[in-house]
XYZ file of N, CA and C in Angstrom:
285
model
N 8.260 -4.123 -38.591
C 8.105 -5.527 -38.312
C 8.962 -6.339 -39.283
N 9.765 -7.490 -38.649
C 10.412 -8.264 -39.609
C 9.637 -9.340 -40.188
N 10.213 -9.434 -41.364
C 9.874 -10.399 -41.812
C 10.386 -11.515 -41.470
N 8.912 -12.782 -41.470
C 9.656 -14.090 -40.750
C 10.060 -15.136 -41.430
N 11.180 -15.625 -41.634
C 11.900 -16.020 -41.988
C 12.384 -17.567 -42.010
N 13.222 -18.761 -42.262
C 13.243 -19.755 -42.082
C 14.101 -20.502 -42.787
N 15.254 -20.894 -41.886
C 16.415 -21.536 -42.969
C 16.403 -22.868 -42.567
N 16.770 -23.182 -43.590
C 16.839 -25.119 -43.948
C 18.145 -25.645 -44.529
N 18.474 -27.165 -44.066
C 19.766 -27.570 -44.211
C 19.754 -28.102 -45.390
N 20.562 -28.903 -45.752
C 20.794 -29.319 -47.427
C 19.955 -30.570 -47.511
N 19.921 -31.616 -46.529
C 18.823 -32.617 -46.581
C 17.100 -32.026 -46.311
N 17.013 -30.764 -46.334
C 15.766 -30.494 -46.347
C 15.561 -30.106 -47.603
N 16.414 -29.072 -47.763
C 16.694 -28.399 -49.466
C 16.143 -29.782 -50.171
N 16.866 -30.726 -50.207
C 17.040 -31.785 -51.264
C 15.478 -32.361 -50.833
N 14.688 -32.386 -49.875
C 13.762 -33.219 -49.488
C 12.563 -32.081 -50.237
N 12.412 -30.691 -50.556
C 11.831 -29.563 -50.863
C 11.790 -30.353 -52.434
N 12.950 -30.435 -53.105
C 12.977 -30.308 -54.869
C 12.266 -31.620 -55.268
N 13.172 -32.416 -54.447
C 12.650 -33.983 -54.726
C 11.039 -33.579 -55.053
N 10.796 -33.612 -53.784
C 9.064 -33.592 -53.594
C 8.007 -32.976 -54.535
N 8.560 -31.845 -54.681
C 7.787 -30.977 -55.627
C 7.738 -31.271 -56.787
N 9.157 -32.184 -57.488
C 9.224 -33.037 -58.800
C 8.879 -34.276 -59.281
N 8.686 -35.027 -57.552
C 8.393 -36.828 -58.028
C 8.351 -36.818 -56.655
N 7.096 -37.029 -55.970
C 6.686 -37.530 -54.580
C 7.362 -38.775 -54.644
N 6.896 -39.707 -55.581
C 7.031 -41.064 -55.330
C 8.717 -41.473 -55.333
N 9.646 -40.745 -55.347
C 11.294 -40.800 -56.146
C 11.580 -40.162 -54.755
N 10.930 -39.455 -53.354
C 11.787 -39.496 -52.283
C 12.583 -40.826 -51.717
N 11.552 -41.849 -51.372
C 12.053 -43.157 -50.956
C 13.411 -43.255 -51.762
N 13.595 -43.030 -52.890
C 14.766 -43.714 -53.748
C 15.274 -43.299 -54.002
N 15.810 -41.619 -53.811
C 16.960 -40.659 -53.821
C 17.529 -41.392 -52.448
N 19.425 -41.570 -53.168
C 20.078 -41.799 -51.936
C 20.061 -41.011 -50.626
N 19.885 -39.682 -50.930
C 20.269 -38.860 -49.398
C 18.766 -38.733 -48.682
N 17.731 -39.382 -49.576
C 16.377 -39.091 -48.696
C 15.442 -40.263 -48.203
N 16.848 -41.451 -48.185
C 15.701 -42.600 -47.871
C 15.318 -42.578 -46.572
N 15.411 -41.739 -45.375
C 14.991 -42.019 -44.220
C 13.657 -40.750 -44.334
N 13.102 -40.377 -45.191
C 12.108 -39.275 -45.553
C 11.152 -40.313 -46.352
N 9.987 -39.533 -46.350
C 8.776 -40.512 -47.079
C 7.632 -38.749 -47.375
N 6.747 -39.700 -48.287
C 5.898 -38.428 -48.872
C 5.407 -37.211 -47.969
N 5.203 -38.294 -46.457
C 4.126 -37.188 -45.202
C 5.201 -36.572 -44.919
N 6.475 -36.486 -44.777
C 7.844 -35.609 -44.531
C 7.563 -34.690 -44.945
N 7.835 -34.791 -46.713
C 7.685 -33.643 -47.399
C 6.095 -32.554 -47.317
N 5.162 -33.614 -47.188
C 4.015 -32.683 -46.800
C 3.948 -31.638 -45.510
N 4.807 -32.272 -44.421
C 5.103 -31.463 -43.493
C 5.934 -30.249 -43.395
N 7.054 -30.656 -44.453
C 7.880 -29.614 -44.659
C 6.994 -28.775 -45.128
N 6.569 -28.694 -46.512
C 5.874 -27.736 -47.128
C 4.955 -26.510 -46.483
N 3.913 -27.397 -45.423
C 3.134 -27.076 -44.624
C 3.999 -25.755 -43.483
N 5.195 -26.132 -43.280
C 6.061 -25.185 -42.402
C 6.446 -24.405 -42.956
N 6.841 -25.024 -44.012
C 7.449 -23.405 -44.999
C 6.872 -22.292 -45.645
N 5.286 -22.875 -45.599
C 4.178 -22.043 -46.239
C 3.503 -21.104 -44.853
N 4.196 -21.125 -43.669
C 4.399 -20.459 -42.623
C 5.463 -19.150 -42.374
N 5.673 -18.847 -43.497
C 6.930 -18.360 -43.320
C 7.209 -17.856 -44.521
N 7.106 -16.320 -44.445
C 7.629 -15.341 -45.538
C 8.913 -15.432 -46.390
N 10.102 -15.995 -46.391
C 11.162 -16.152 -47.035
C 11.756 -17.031 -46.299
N 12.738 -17.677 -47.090
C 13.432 -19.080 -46.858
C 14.758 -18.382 -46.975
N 15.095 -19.261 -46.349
C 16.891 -18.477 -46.391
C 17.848 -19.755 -46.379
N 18.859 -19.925 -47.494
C 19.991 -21.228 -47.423
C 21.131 -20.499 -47.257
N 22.316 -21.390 -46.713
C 23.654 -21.140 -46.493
C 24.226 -21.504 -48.013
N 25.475 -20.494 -48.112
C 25.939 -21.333 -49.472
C 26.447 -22.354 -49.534
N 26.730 -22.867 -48.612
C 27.037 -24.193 -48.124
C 26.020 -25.508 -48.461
N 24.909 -24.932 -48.170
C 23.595 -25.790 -47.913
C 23.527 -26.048 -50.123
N 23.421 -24.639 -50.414
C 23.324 -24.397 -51.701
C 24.019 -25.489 -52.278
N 25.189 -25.382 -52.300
C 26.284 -25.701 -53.344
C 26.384 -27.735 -52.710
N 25.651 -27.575 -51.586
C 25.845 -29.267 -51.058
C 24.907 -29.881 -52.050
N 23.380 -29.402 -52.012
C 22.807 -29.262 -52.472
C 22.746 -29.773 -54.370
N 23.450 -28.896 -54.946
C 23.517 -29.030 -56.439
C 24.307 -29.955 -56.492
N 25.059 -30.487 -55.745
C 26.185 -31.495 -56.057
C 25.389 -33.161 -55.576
N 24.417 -32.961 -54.570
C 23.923 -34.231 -54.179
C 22.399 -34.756 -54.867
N 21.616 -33.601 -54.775
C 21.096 -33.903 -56.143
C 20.550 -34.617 -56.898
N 21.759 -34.391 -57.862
C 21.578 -35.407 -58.916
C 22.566 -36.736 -58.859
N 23.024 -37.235 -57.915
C 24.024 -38.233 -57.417
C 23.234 -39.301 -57.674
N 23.493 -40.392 -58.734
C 22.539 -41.577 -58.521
C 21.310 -41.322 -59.919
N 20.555 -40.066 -59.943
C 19.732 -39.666 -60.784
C 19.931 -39.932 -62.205
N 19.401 -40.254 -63.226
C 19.516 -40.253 -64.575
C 18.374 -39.293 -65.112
N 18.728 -38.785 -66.516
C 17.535 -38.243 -66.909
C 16.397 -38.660 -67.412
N 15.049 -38.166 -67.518
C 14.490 -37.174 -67.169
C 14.658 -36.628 -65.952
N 14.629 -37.133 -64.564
C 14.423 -36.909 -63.762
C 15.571 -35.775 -62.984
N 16.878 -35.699 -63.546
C 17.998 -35.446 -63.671
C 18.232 -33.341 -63.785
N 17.248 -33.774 -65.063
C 17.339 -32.025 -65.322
C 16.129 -31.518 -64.888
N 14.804 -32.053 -64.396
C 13.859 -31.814 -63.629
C 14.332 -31.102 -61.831
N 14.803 -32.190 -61.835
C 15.406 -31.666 -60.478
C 16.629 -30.930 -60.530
N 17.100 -30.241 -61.426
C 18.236 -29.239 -61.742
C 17.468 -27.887 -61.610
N 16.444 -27.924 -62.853
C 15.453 -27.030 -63.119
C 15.104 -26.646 -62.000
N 14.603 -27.095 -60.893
C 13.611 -27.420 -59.509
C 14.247 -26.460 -58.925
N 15.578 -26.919 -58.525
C 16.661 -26.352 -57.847
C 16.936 -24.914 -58.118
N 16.807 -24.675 -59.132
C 17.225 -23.292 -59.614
C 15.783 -22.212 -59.422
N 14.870 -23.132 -59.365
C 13.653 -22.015 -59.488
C 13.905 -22.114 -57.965
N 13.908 -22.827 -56.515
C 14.098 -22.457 -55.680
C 15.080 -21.412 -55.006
N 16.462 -21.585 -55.634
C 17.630 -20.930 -55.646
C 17.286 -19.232 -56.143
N 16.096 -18.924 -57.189
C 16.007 -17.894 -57.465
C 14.898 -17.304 -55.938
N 14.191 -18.431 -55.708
C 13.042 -17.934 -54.748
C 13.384 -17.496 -53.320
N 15.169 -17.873 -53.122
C 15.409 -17.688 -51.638
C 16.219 -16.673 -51.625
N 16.545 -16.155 -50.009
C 17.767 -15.969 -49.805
C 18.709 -16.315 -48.929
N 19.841 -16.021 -50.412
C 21.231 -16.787 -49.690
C 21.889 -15.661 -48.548
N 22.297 -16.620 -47.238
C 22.938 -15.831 -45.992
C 24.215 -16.455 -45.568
N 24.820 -15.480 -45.555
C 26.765 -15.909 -45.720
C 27.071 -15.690 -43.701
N 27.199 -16.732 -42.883
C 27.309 -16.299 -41.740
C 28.559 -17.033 -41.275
């Protein structure tokens, strides 16, 4: 039996770290103002459906670069940190 699986684009990626680091800082990340807290609760809720997550390196590398666009620190290396513990938690698929 396979395992089930579930890949996500870079505005989800980014909607995943945000969330998990500062609910209230989705509204006001540039790439996530059309997202709000119940978004991210939904996401979560889907992904906790689903044995492994899988990103493109594409998604990845869009990802680390958008980010922190706009961000200052604290919040800056929080969501660096974020990123990387997710980045260790997935896998990457080269298609």
């Amino acid at each position: 039996m396979m395992a089930r699986r579930l890949a996500i684009d870079t505005n989800l990626l980014l909607l995943l770290v945000v969330g998990q680091v500062s609910r209230p800082f989705i509204r006001r990340h540039r790439r996530l103002r059309n997202y709000g807290e119940a978004d991210f609760d939904l996401l979560t809720a889907v992904i906790r459906g689903f044995e492994q997550l899988i990103l493109t390196p594409n998604a990845s590398t869009e990802a680390s670069n958008l980010i922190v666009y706009g961000v200052t620190d604290p919040l800056r290396s929080q969501f660096m940190a974020a990123l990387g513990l997710v980045f260790r938690s997935t896998i990457e698929h080269y298609r």
